[in-house]
């Protein structure tokens, strides 16, 4: 590179003549953007051309869905924007699933969507579709550049709103609007703090907690996004309250802390469920209390129906939306926790029956650990039969071995599937921004590209994706990206030869009339090697730990490893027993299908 093209991160100041492409790129620099995921396209080539000069790395991917997931993973571990860009029309429609997933993961992803030219829109030209309606329900804000002179203003708003509203935004740009001459000033980023929330509500919350007999904290994603672990720990210690992680946020409270009791929800911790069932006051800290996160599990209705609920969330629309609450606080999880802690101090509050709670926490945790240790395989008749005399590993044993060998500081993404769900019991973290589950959109194919994006943001941390073999079929194309861009991650592919989670429904509800659930896998380790990754087949539990550690070591060389885990076809509990019902048939020709 000569001096002219050396990266320069200094943003131009004052009102200056520039092109809209320059305004876009300068605004991205002002917002701190250093990486953009996408597939190259003529629509935005004029802006792409100057990315390197602005110090922005363009990471070409295999499929635009992968680009959004990577941007999502990138933002979830860095707390910064994840950015993706694609060609108008098909490139942009390929973003849809990724954007819906980012929406429900509350990830500040900015999707830059060049659109067909303003002079041909509506005429049915090439790669034309209306791009705003498609994303209207899966974005927090949609900025449409309706005049090239507004490029910097609207770009900045998309970036600001993604942070303010904690979710993805869309920047839609007619492709002819990248060109021309404008005069504009690059806006400074706007970041608005929320603070602790309403003083009176905080007083009420402190009063309720101080008088509680058995307070329990439910630690949500807001603690992770708000970087509020310290404040959450201080409040928990002040109350001496057990702390459960909200569903799929196992990194919302340090697992090594004595007050940590594990995650609620599907395949979560029985200790957490039993303890929260005793609560007279629940402090839902930084959680929207999503409807699926507190569903009965293990045949247990654990949600404390009579408890008073204090809910703290940064989005006021989430307060009282799913559960009836006694106190609602719109605030930042950390500031609110600190404000409540300060009030409790002022009330010369002493945690009531600290010893009793301590005993309950210790004994429930010990009981659950013992149960997990002994729960080496599924015990329902179907699972026992299908795994009989099979050499492959039991999924639970394999997951336990992965847990024990998990490298320090690991970031683990999980997909949607039976084994990924069971892994919830075996994923514990001491650091926030470590667990990257597919969250409530629940799309198969999420975990691998998310781990890639996370690794780009944090190359110093091991990135590990847990993926079922079905979901792997949706997402393995991004091995191309890993090899080309030297992104070293570990993919743990659970090879059970089936779309297991759906097969479980056939077992439970459809008398084992299996349809479309069998997979005919190639050797995924060999496929990995063919792509230029490392590929390792593991069929013994005793080999799991070394294989994981070795793959993590290879990450520092920019090498991705596919660990193909040969597991039995046994199946854990389904996500929701309420989701399906036994079939009823009225017509004679379908009578046998019950
Ligand atoms: C994109 C997408 N398609 C379909 C589904 C429905 N679905 C949920 S779980 C699942 C099976 C997952 O199978 P696999 O990835 O092999 O994991 P396993 O259940 O076998 O552990 C399917 C098809 C989904 N969640 N997402
Ligand atoms: Mg499978």
Coordinates of C-alpha atoms and ligand atoms in Angstrom, one line a residue:
X1 CA 0.0 0.0 0.0
X2 CA 1.3 3.4 -0.8
X3 CA 0.7 6.4 1.6
X4 CA -2.5 7.4 -0.2
X5 CA -4.2 4.1 0.6
X6 CA -2.8 3.6 4.1
X7 CA -5.7 3.2 6.5
X8 CA -6.7 6.4 8.0
X9 CA -9.3 6.4 10.9
X10 CA -9.5 10.1 11.3
X11 CA -13.0 11.4 10.4
X12 CA -13.3 14.5 8.3
X13 CA -14.5 17.5 10.4
X14 CA -16.9 20.3 9.5
X15 CA -19.1 20.7 6.5
X16 CA -17.2 19.4 3.6
X17 CA -17.7 18.5 -0.1
X18 CA -17.7 14.7 -0.6
X19 CA -19.5 11.9 -2.4
X20 CA -22.3 10.0 -0.7
X21 CA -20.1 6.9 -0.7
X22 CA -17.5 8.9 1.3
X23 CA -20.2 10.2 3.6
X24 CA -21.4 6.6 4.3
X25 CA -17.8 5.3 5.0
X26 CA -16.8 8.3 7.1
X27 CA -19.9 7.9 9.2
X28 CA -19.1 4.2 9.7
X29 CA -15.6 5.2 10.8
X30 CA -17.1 7.8 13.2
X31 CA -19.3 5.0 14.6
X32 CA -16.2 2.8 15.2
X33 CA -16.8 0.3 12.5
X34 CA -13.8 -1.8 11.6
X35 CA -15.3 -5.0 10.1
X36 CA -18.1 -5.6 7.6
X37 CA -19.5 -9.0 6.5
X38 CA -21.1 -9.6 3.2
X39 CA -20.9 -10.7 -0.4
X40 CA -19.5 -8.4 -3.0
X41 CA -22.0 -6.6 -5.3
X42 CA -22.0 -3.9 -7.9
X43 CA -24.6 -2.0 -6.0
X44 CA -22.2 -0.7 -3.4
X45 CA -18.9 -1.2 -5.1
X46 CA -18.2 2.6 -5.0
X47 CA -18.3 2.6 -1.2
X48 CA -16.5 -0.8 -0.9
X49 CA -13.6 0.5 -2.9
X50 CA -12.6 2.9 -0.1
X51 CA -13.2 0.5 2.9
X52 CA -9.5 -0.3 3.1
X53 CA -8.5 3.3 3.1
X54 CA -10.9 3.9 6.0
X55 CA -9.5 1.0 7.9
X56 CA -12.5 -1.2 7.4
X57 CA -12.0 -4.9 6.8
X58 CA -14.5 -6.5 4.4
X59 CA -15.0 -10.1 5.2
X60 CA -16.5 -12.0 2.2
X61 CA -18.8 -14.8 3.2
X62 CA -20.4 -17.8 1.5
X63 CA -24.0 -16.8 2.0
X64 CA -25.6 -13.5 3.1
X65 CA -27.4 -15.3 6.0
X66 CA -23.9 -16.1 7.3
X67 CA -23.0 -12.5 7.1
X68 CA -25.8 -11.4 9.4
X69 CA -25.1 -14.2 11.8
X70 CA -21.5 -13.3 11.9
X71 CA -22.4 -9.6 12.5
X72 CA -24.7 -10.8 15.3
X73 CA -21.9 -12.9 17.0
X74 CA -19.5 -10.1 16.5
X75 CA -21.7 -7.6 18.3
X76 CA -22.7 -10.0 21.1
X77 CA -19.1 -10.6 22.2
X78 CA -17.8 -7.1 21.5
X79 CA -20.8 -4.9 22.5
X80 CA -20.1 -3.0 19.3
X81 CA -22.1 -2.9 16.1
X82 CA -22.1 -5.9 13.8
X83 CA -22.3 -4.7 10.2
X84 CA -23.3 -6.6 7.1
X85 CA -23.9 -5.5 3.5
X86 CA -25.2 -7.3 0.4
X87 CA -26.3 -6.9 -3.2
X88 CA -29.8 -5.3 -3.8
X89 CA -32.5 -7.9 -4.3
X90 CA -31.3 -11.4 -3.7
X91 CA -28.3 -10.5 -1.5
X92 CA -30.6 -8.5 0.7
X93 CA -33.4 -11.1 0.9
X94 CA -30.8 -13.6 2.0
X95 CA -30.4 -11.4 5.1
X96 CA -34.0 -12.1 6.4
X97 CA -33.4 -15.1 8.7
X98 CA -30.3 -13.6 10.1
X99 CA -32.0 -10.4 10.9
X100 CA -34.9 -12.1 12.6
X101 CA -32.5 -14.0 14.7
X102 CA -30.5 -10.8 15.6
X103 CA -33.8 -9.1 16.5
X104 CA -34.6 -11.7 19.1
X105 CA -31.0 -11.8 20.4
X106 CA -31.2 -8.0 20.9
X107 CA -28.0 -7.6 18.8
X108 CA -27.0 -4.2 17.5
X109 CA -26.6 -5.3 13.9
X110 CA -26.7 -2.8 11.1
X111 CA -27.7 -4.3 7.7
X112 CA -26.8 -2.0 4.9
X113 CA -29.2 -2.8 2.1
X114 CA -28.5 -1.1 -1.3
X115 CA -31.7 -1.0 -3.3
X116 CA -32.5 -1.0 -7.0
X117 CA -31.9 2.5 -8.5
X118 CA -34.4 5.3 -7.7
X119 CA -35.1 5.9 -11.4
X120 CA -36.1 2.3 -12.1
X121 CA -37.9 1.3 -8.9
X122 CA -41.3 0.1 -9.7
X123 CA -40.6 -0.8 -13.3
X124 CA -39.6 -4.4 -12.6
X125 CA -36.0 -4.1 -13.5
X126 CA -33.1 -6.3 -12.4
X127 CA -32.8 -7.4 -8.7
X128 CA -35.8 -5.3 -7.6
X129 CA -37.9 -5.9 -4.6
X130 CA -39.3 -3.5 -2.0
X131 CA -36.8 -3.9 0.7
X132 CA -38.4 -2.0 3.6
X133 CA -41.6 -4.1 4.1
X134 CA -39.5 -7.3 4.2
X135 CA -37.6 -6.1 7.3
X136 CA -40.3 -4.0 8.9
X137 CA -41.1 -6.5 11.7
X138 CA -37.5 -7.6 12.4
X139 CA -35.7 -4.3 12.8
X140 CA -35.8 -1.6 15.5
X141 CA -35.4 1.1 12.9
X142 CA -35.3 1.4 9.2
X143 CA -33.5 4.3 7.6
X144 CA -34.1 5.0 4.0
X145 CA -31.8 7.4 2.2
X146 CA -34.4 9.3 0.2
X147 CA -31.9 11.9 -1.0
X148 CA -28.1 11.4 -1.4
X149 CA -27.5 14.6 0.7
X150 CA -28.9 12.8 3.7
X151 CA -26.5 9.8 3.5
X152 CA -24.4 10.7 6.6
X153 CA -27.4 11.8 8.7
X154 CA -29.5 8.6 8.0
X155 CA -26.5 6.3 8.3
X156 CA -25.6 7.8 11.7
X157 CA -29.2 7.4 12.9
X158 CA -29.2 3.7 12.0
X159 CA -26.1 3.1 14.0
X160 CA -27.3 5.2 16.9
X161 CA -30.7 3.5 17.0
X162 CA -29.2 0.0 16.9
X163 CA -27.5 0.9 20.2
X164 CA -30.4 2.9 21.7
X165 CA -33.0 0.3 21.0
X166 CA -30.7 -2.8 21.4
X167 CA -31.5 -4.5 18.1
X168 CA -30.9 -4.6 14.4
X169 CA -31.5 -1.7 12.1
X170 CA -31.6 -1.4 8.3
X171 CA -29.9 1.2 6.2
X172 CA -31.6 1.2 2.8
X173 CA -29.9 3.0 0.0
X174 CA -31.0 3.3 -3.7
X175 CA -27.9 2.3 -5.6
X176 CA -27.7 5.4 -7.6
X177 CA -27.5 7.5 -4.4
X178 CA -23.9 6.4 -3.7
X179 CA -22.8 8.7 -6.5
X180 CA -22.7 12.5 -6.9
X181 CA -21.4 15.4 -4.9
X182 CA -22.8 16.5 -1.6
X183 CA -21.8 18.8 1.2
X184 CA -22.3 17.5 4.7
X185 CA -20.9 17.2 8.2
X186 CA -20.3 13.7 9.7
X187 CA -22.5 13.4 12.8
X188 CA -21.0 12.4 16.1
X189 CA -22.4 9.2 17.5
X190 CA -25.3 9.7 20.0
X191 CA -25.2 7.3 23.0
X192 CA -27.9 7.8 25.6
X193 CA -27.5 6.2 29.1
X194 CA -30.7 5.1 30.8
X195 CA -29.6 5.3 34.4
X196 CA -31.3 3.4 37.2
X197 CA -34.9 4.3 36.5
X198 CA -37.7 5.9 38.5
X199 CA -36.7 6.7 42.1
X200 CA -40.0 5.8 43.6
X201 CA -40.0 2.4 41.9
X202 CA -36.5 1.8 43.1
X203 CA -37.6 2.6 46.7
X204 CA -40.5 0.2 46.4
X205 CA -38.2 -2.5 45.0
X206 CA -35.7 -2.1 47.9
X207 CA -38.6 -2.3 50.4
X208 CA -40.0 -5.4 48.9
X209 CA -36.6 -7.1 48.8
X210 CA -35.7 -6.1 52.3
X211 CA -38.8 -7.7 53.7
X212 CA -38.6 -10.8 51.5
X213 CA -38.3 -14.2 53.2
X214 CA -36.8 -15.9 50.2
X215 CA -35.7 -13.5 47.5
X216 CA -34.4 -14.9 44.3
X217 CA -32.7 -13.0 41.5
X218 CA -33.3 -14.0 37.9
X219 CA -30.3 -12.7 36.0
X220 CA -31.0 -11.8 32.3
X221 CA -29.3 -10.7 29.2
X222 CA -29.5 -7.1 30.2
X223 CA -26.7 -7.8 32.7
X224 CA -24.5 -9.0 29.9
X225 CA -25.4 -6.2 27.4
X226 CA -25.1 -3.5 30.1
X227 CA -21.7 -4.9 31.4
X228 CA -23.3 -5.1 34.8
X229 CA -21.9 -8.3 36.4
X230 CA -20.2 -6.4 39.2
X231 CA -23.4 -4.6 40.2
X232 CA -25.5 -7.8 40.0
X233 CA -23.0 -9.7 42.2
X234 CA -23.0 -6.9 44.8
X235 CA -26.8 -6.9 45.0
X236 CA -26.9 -10.7 45.2
X237 CA -24.4 -10.7 48.0
X238 CA -26.2 -7.9 49.8
X239 CA -29.5 -9.9 49.7
X240 CA -27.8 -13.2 50.0
X241 CA -30.2 -14.4 47.3
X242 CA -29.7 -17.3 45.0
X243 CA -29.2 -16.2 41.4
X244 CA -30.7 -18.2 38.5
X245 CA -29.7 -17.4 34.9
X246 CA -32.6 -16.6 32.5
X247 CA -33.0 -19.1 29.7
X248 CA -30.0 -19.3 27.4
X249 CA -28.1 -16.5 29.3
X250 CA -25.9 -18.9 31.3
X251 CA -23.2 -16.1 31.2
X252 CA -25.4 -13.6 33.1
X253 CA -23.9 -14.4 36.5
X254 CA -20.5 -16.1 37.3
X255 CA -21.0 -19.9 37.6
X256 CA -18.2 -20.1 40.2
X257 CA -20.1 -17.8 42.6
X258 CA -21.6 -19.6 45.6
X259 CA -24.9 -17.9 45.0
X260 CA -25.2 -19.0 41.4
X261 CA -27.7 -21.8 41.0
X262 CA -27.8 -22.3 37.2
X263 CA -30.2 -21.6 34.3
X264 CA -34.0 -21.9 34.2
X265 CA -35.8 -23.2 31.2
X266 CA -35.5 -26.1 28.9
X267 CA -32.8 -28.6 30.1
X268 CA -31.8 -26.1 32.7
X269 CA -30.8 -26.6 36.4
X270 CA -33.2 -28.4 38.7
X271 CA -31.5 -26.5 41.6
X272 CA -32.5 -23.2 40.0
X273 CA -36.0 -24.4 39.4
X274 CA -36.5 -25.7 42.9
X275 CA -35.1 -22.6 44.5
X276 CA -37.1 -20.1 42.5
X277 CA -40.2 -22.1 43.3
X278 CA -39.7 -21.1 47.0
X279 CA -39.4 -17.4 46.2
X280 CA -41.7 -14.9 47.7
X281 CA -40.0 -12.1 45.8
X282 CA -38.3 -12.5 42.4
X283 CA -36.0 -9.8 41.1
X284 CA -36.0 -10.2 37.4
X285 CA -32.9 -8.2 36.6
X286 CA -32.4 -7.3 32.9
X287 CA -34.8 -9.7 31.5
X288 CA -38.0 -9.5 29.4
X289 CA -39.2 -12.7 31.1
X290 CA -39.8 -14.3 27.7
X291 CA -42.7 -16.7 27.7
X292 CA -40.6 -19.8 26.8
X293 CA -38.0 -19.3 29.4
X294 CA -40.1 -20.3 32.4
X295 CA -42.1 -23.2 30.9
X296 CA -42.4 -26.3 33.1
X297 CA -39.5 -28.7 32.8
X298 CA -38.7 -32.2 34.1
X299 CA -42.5 -32.4 34.9
X300 CA -42.0 -29.4 37.3
X301 CA -44.2 -26.3 37.4
X302 CA -41.5 -24.3 39.2
X303 CA -42.6 -20.7 38.5
X304 CA -43.6 -19.1 41.8
X305 CA -47.2 -18.0 40.9
X306 CA -47.7 -16.1 44.2
X307 CA -44.4 -14.3 44.4
X308 CA -44.1 -10.6 44.0
X309 CA -42.1 -9.8 40.8
X310 CA -39.8 -6.8 40.5
X311 CA -38.9 -6.5 36.8
X312 CA -36.0 -4.3 35.5
X313 CA -35.6 -4.0 31.8
X314 CA -34.1 -1.3 29.6
X315 CA -37.1 -1.5 27.2
X316 CA -40.2 -0.2 29.0
X317 CA -42.4 -2.2 26.6
X318 CA -41.2 -5.4 28.2
X319 CA -42.3 -4.5 31.7
X320 CA -45.3 -6.7 32.7
X321 CA -45.7 -8.0 29.2
X322 CA -45.5 -11.7 30.0
X323 CA -45.8 -11.9 33.8
X324 CA -47.8 -9.8 36.2
X325 CA -45.4 -7.6 38.1
X326 CA -45.5 -5.7 41.4
X327 CA -42.8 -3.2 40.5
X328 CA -41.6 -2.3 37.0
X329 CA -38.4 -0.4 36.5
X330 CA -37.2 0.9 33.2
X331 CA -33.5 1.2 33.6
X332 CA -30.1 -0.1 33.0
X333 CA -29.6 -3.4 34.9
X334 CA -26.3 -2.4 36.5
X335 CA -27.4 1.1 37.5
X336 CA -30.7 -0.1 38.9
X337 CA -29.0 -2.9 40.8
X338 CA -26.5 -0.4 42.3
X339 CA -29.3 2.0 43.2
X340 CA -31.2 -0.8 45.0
X341 CA -28.0 -2.0 46.8
X342 CA -27.4 1.5 48.0
X343 CA -31.0 1.8 49.3
X344 CA -30.7 -1.6 51.1
X345 CA -27.6 -0.3 52.8
X346 CA -29.4 2.8 53.9
X347 CA -32.2 0.7 55.3
X348 CA -29.7 -1.1 57.6
X349 CA -31.0 -4.2 55.9
X350 CA -29.8 -7.5 57.0
X351 CA -30.5 -10.5 54.9
X352 CA -33.2 -12.5 56.7
X353 CA -32.5 -16.2 57.4
X354 CA -29.3 -16.1 55.5
X355 CA -28.3 -19.5 56.9
X356 CA -31.5 -21.1 55.9
X357 CA -31.1 -19.9 52.3
X358 CA -27.5 -20.9 52.3
X359 CA -28.4 -24.4 53.3
X360 CA -31.1 -24.6 50.6
X361 CA -28.7 -23.3 47.9
X362 CA -25.9 -25.7 48.9
X363 CA -28.1 -28.8 49.1
X364 CA -30.1 -28.1 45.9
X365 CA -26.9 -27.5 44.0
X366 CA -25.2 -30.6 45.4
X367 CA -28.3 -32.7 44.5
X368 CA -28.4 -31.4 41.0
X369 CA -24.7 -32.0 40.5
X370 CA -25.0 -35.5 41.7
X371 CA -28.0 -36.2 39.4
X372 CA -26.2 -34.8 36.4
X373 CA -23.0 -36.8 37.1
X374 CA -25.1 -40.0 37.2
X375 CA -27.3 -39.0 34.2
X376 CA -25.0 -40.4 31.6
X377 CA -27.7 -41.3 29.1
X378 CA -31.4 -40.9 28.5
X379 CA -33.6 -43.4 30.3
X380 CA -36.9 -43.3 28.4
X381 CA -37.8 -46.7 26.7
X382 CA -37.2 -45.4 23.1
X383 CA -33.8 -44.0 23.9
X384 CA -32.7 -47.1 25.9
X385 CA -33.8 -49.4 23.0
X386 CA -32.2 -47.3 20.2
X387 CA -28.9 -46.9 22.0
X388 CA -28.7 -50.6 23.0
X389 CA -25.4 -52.3 21.9
X390 CA -24.4 -49.2 20.0
X391 CA -20.8 -48.2 20.2
X392 CA -21.2 -44.5 19.8
X393 CA -21.1 -42.0 22.7
X394 CA -24.1 -41.1 24.8
X395 CA -24.7 -37.4 24.1
X396 CA -24.8 -36.5 27.8
X397 CA -21.4 -38.1 28.5
X398 CA -19.9 -36.3 25.5
X399 CA -21.4 -33.0 26.7
X400 CA -20.0 -33.5 30.2
X401 CA -16.5 -34.3 28.7
X402 CA -16.7 -31.1 26.6
X403 CA -17.7 -29.1 29.7
X404 CA -14.8 -30.4 31.7
X405 CA -12.3 -29.6 28.9
X406 CA -13.7 -26.2 28.0
X407 CA -10.8 -23.8 27.5
X408 CA -10.7 -20.7 29.7
X409 CA -12.5 -17.7 28.3
X410 CA -14.3 -19.7 25.7
X411 CA -17.2 -18.2 23.7
X412 CA -19.7 -21.0 22.9
X413 CA -22.5 -20.7 20.4
X414 CA -25.3 -23.2 20.4
X415 CA -27.7 -24.2 17.6
X416 CA -31.3 -25.5 17.8
X417 CA -31.6 -29.2 18.2
X418 CA -32.0 -31.9 20.8
X419 CA -28.3 -32.3 21.8
X420 CA -27.7 -28.5 21.7
X421 CA -30.6 -28.1 24.0
X422 CA -29.4 -30.8 26.4
X423 CA -26.1 -28.9 26.5
X424 CA -27.8 -26.2 28.5
X425 CA -27.1 -28.2 31.6
X426 CA -23.4 -28.4 30.9
X427 CA -22.6 -24.8 29.9
X428 CA -21.2 -22.7 32.7
X429 CA -19.4 -19.4 32.4
X430 CA -17.6 -17.0 34.6
X431 CA -17.4 -14.2 32.0
X432 CA -20.2 -12.4 30.3
X433 CA -20.4 -12.4 26.5
X434 CA -19.6 -16.1 26.5
X435 CA -22.8 -17.9 25.6
X436 CA -24.2 -17.2 22.1
X437 CA -27.4 -19.3 21.9
X438 CA -29.8 -19.1 19.0
X439 CA -32.3 -17.4 21.4
X440 CA -36.0 -17.2 20.7
X441 CA -36.0 -17.1 16.9
X442 CA -34.6 -20.6 17.1
X443 CA -33.3 -21.1 13.6
X444 CA -31.2 -24.2 12.8
X445 CA -27.9 -23.0 11.2
X446 CA -27.2 -20.1 13.7
X447 CA -24.3 -21.3 15.7
X448 CA -21.4 -21.8 13.3
X449 CA -21.5 -18.4 11.6
X450 CA -22.1 -16.7 14.9
X451 CA -19.0 -18.3 16.3
X452 CA -17.1 -17.1 13.2
X453 CA -18.2 -13.5 13.9
X454 CA -17.4 -13.8 17.5
X455 CA -13.9 -14.9 16.7
X456 CA -13.4 -12.0 14.3
X457 CA -14.3 -9.6 17.2
X458 CA -12.3 -11.5 19.8
X459 CA -9.5 -13.4 18.2
X460 CA -7.9 -13.8 21.7
X461 CA -10.7 -16.0 23.0
X462 CA -11.5 -19.6 21.9
X463 CA -14.7 -19.8 19.8
X464 CA -16.6 -23.0 19.9
X465 CA -19.9 -23.8 18.0
X466 CA -22.2 -26.7 19.1
X467 CA -24.1 -27.8 16.0
X468 CA -26.4 -30.8 15.3
X469 CA -25.7 -32.6 12.0
X470 CA -29.0 -31.4 10.5
X471 CA -28.2 -27.7 11.3
X472 CA -24.7 -28.3 10.1
X473 CA -26.1 -29.1 6.7
X474 CA -27.6 -25.6 6.6
X475 CA -24.5 -23.8 7.6
X476 CA -21.3 -25.7 6.7
X477 CA -20.7 -23.5 3.6
X478 CA -19.1 -20.9 5.9
X479 CA -16.1 -23.2 6.2
X480 CA -15.1 -21.5 3.0
X481 CA -15.1 -18.2 4.8
X482 CA -13.0 -19.6 7.7
X483 CA -10.4 -21.0 5.4
X484 CA -10.2 -17.9 3.1
X485 CA -10.2 -15.4 6.0
X486 CA -8.1 -17.5 8.4
X487 CA -10.8 -17.5 11.0
X488 CA -10.0 -20.3 13.4
X489 CA -13.0 -21.7 15.3
X490 CA -14.0 -25.1 16.6
X491 CA -17.2 -26.7 15.4
X492 CA -18.5 -29.6 17.4
X493 CA -20.9 -31.4 15.1
X494 CA -23.2 -33.9 16.9
X495 CA -23.5 -36.7 14.4
X496 CA -26.6 -38.7 15.4
X497 CA -27.8 -39.2 11.8
X498 CA -31.1 -37.5 12.3
X499 CA -33.0 -34.3 12.8
X500 CA -33.3 -35.4 16.4
X501 CA -35.4 -32.7 18.0
X502 CA -38.2 -33.2 15.5
X503 CA -37.8 -37.0 15.6
X504 CA -38.6 -36.7 19.3
X505 CA -42.0 -35.4 18.4
X506 CA -42.6 -38.4 16.1
X507 CA -41.7 -40.6 19.0
X508 CA -43.9 -38.8 21.6
X509 CA -46.9 -37.9 19.4
X510 CA -46.9 -39.8 16.1
X511 CA -46.4 -43.4 17.1
X512 CA -42.9 -43.3 15.5
X513 CA -44.1 -42.6 12.0
X514 CA -40.9 -41.0 11.0
X515 CA -40.9 -38.7 8.1
X516 CA -38.0 -36.6 6.8
X517 CA -36.0 -37.0 10.0
X518 CA -33.3 -39.4 8.8
X519 CA -30.0 -38.0 7.6
X520 CA -27.5 -39.7 5.4
X521 CA -24.3 -38.1 6.5
X522 CA -21.0 -38.1 4.7
X523 CA -18.0 -38.1 6.9
X524 CA -18.2 -34.6 8.2
X525 CA -14.6 -34.7 9.3
X526 CA -13.5 -35.7 5.7
X527 CA -15.7 -32.9 4.3
X528 CA -14.0 -30.5 6.7
X529 CA -10.6 -31.6 5.4
X530 CA -11.8 -31.2 1.8
X531 CA -12.6 -27.6 2.6
X532 CA -9.2 -27.0 4.0
X533 CA -10.2 -27.2 7.7
X534 CA -8.9 -29.8 10.2
X535 CA -11.4 -32.7 10.5
X536 CA -11.4 -35.1 13.4
X537 CA -13.9 -38.0 14.1
X538 CA -14.4 -38.7 17.8
X539 CA -16.2 -41.8 18.9
X540 CA -14.8 -42.3 22.5
X541 CA -15.7 -40.1 25.5
X542 CA -12.1 -40.4 26.7
X543 CA -10.9 -38.7 23.5
X544 CA -13.3 -35.7 23.7
X545 CA -11.3 -33.5 26.0
X546 CA -8.0 -33.8 24.1
X547 CA -9.7 -33.2 20.8
X548 CA -11.4 -30.0 22.1
X549 CA -8.2 -28.7 23.6
X550 CA -6.2 -29.4 20.5
X551 CA -8.7 -27.7 18.3
X552 CA -8.6 -24.6 20.5
X553 CA -4.9 -24.5 20.2
X554 CA -5.2 -24.6 16.4
X555 CA -7.4 -21.6 16.5
X556 CA -4.4 -19.4 17.2
X557 CA -3.0 -20.5 13.8
X558 CA -6.2 -19.3 12.2
X559 CA -7.3 -22.9 11.6
X560 CA -10.8 -24.2 12.0
X561 CA -11.5 -27.7 13.2
X562 CA -14.5 -29.8 12.6
X563 CA -14.9 -32.2 15.6
X564 CA -17.4 -34.8 14.4
X565 CA -18.9 -36.5 17.5
X566 CA -20.3 -39.9 16.8
X567 CA -23.3 -40.2 19.2
X568 CA -26.2 -42.5 19.6
X569 CA -29.7 -41.7 18.4
X570 CA -31.1 -41.4 21.9
X571 CA -33.2 -38.3 22.5
X572 CA -33.6 -35.9 25.5
X573 CA -36.9 -34.4 26.6
X574 CA -38.7 -32.3 24.1
X575 CA -38.7 -28.4 24.3
X576 CA -42.4 -28.1 24.9
X577 CA -44.8 -30.8 25.8
X578 CA -47.6 -28.3 25.3
X579 CA -46.7 -27.6 21.6
X580 CA -48.2 -30.7 20.1
X581 CA -51.2 -32.9 20.9
X582 CA -52.0 -36.5 20.0
X583 CA -53.4 -36.6 16.5
X584 CA -57.2 -36.8 15.9
X585 CA -58.4 -38.1 12.5
X586 CA -62.0 -37.9 11.3
X587 CA -61.7 -39.1 7.8
X588 CA -61.7 -42.9 7.2
X589 CA -58.6 -42.9 5.1
X590 CA -56.6 -41.3 7.8
X591 CA -57.9 -43.3 10.7
X592 CA -54.8 -45.4 11.0
X593 CA -52.7 -42.2 11.6
X594 CA -53.3 -41.8 15.3
Ligands
LIG1 C1 -34.2 -23.2 9.9 C2 -34.9 -24.2 10.7 N1 -35.6 -25.2 10.0 C3 -36.3 -26.1 10.8 C4 -36.3 -26.0 12.1 C5 -37.1 -27.1 12.9 N2 -36.2 -27.8 13.7 C6 -36.0 -27.6 15.0 S1 -34.9 -28.6 15.8 C7 -34.7 -29.4 14.3 C8 -33.8 -30.7 14.3 C9 -32.4 -30.4 14.5 O1 -31.6 -31.5 14.1 P1 -30.0 -31.5 14.3 O2 -29.4 -30.2 13.9 O3 -29.5 -32.7 13.6 O4 -29.8 -31.6 15.9 P2 -30.4 -32.9 16.8 O5 -31.8 -32.5 17.2 O6 -30.3 -34.1 16.0 O7 -29.5 -32.8 18.0 C10 -35.4 -28.9 13.3 C11 -35.5 -29.4 11.9 C12 -35.7 -24.9 12.7 N3 -35.7 -24.7 14.0 N4 -35.0 -24.1 12.0
LIG2 MG1 -28.9 -34.5 14.5

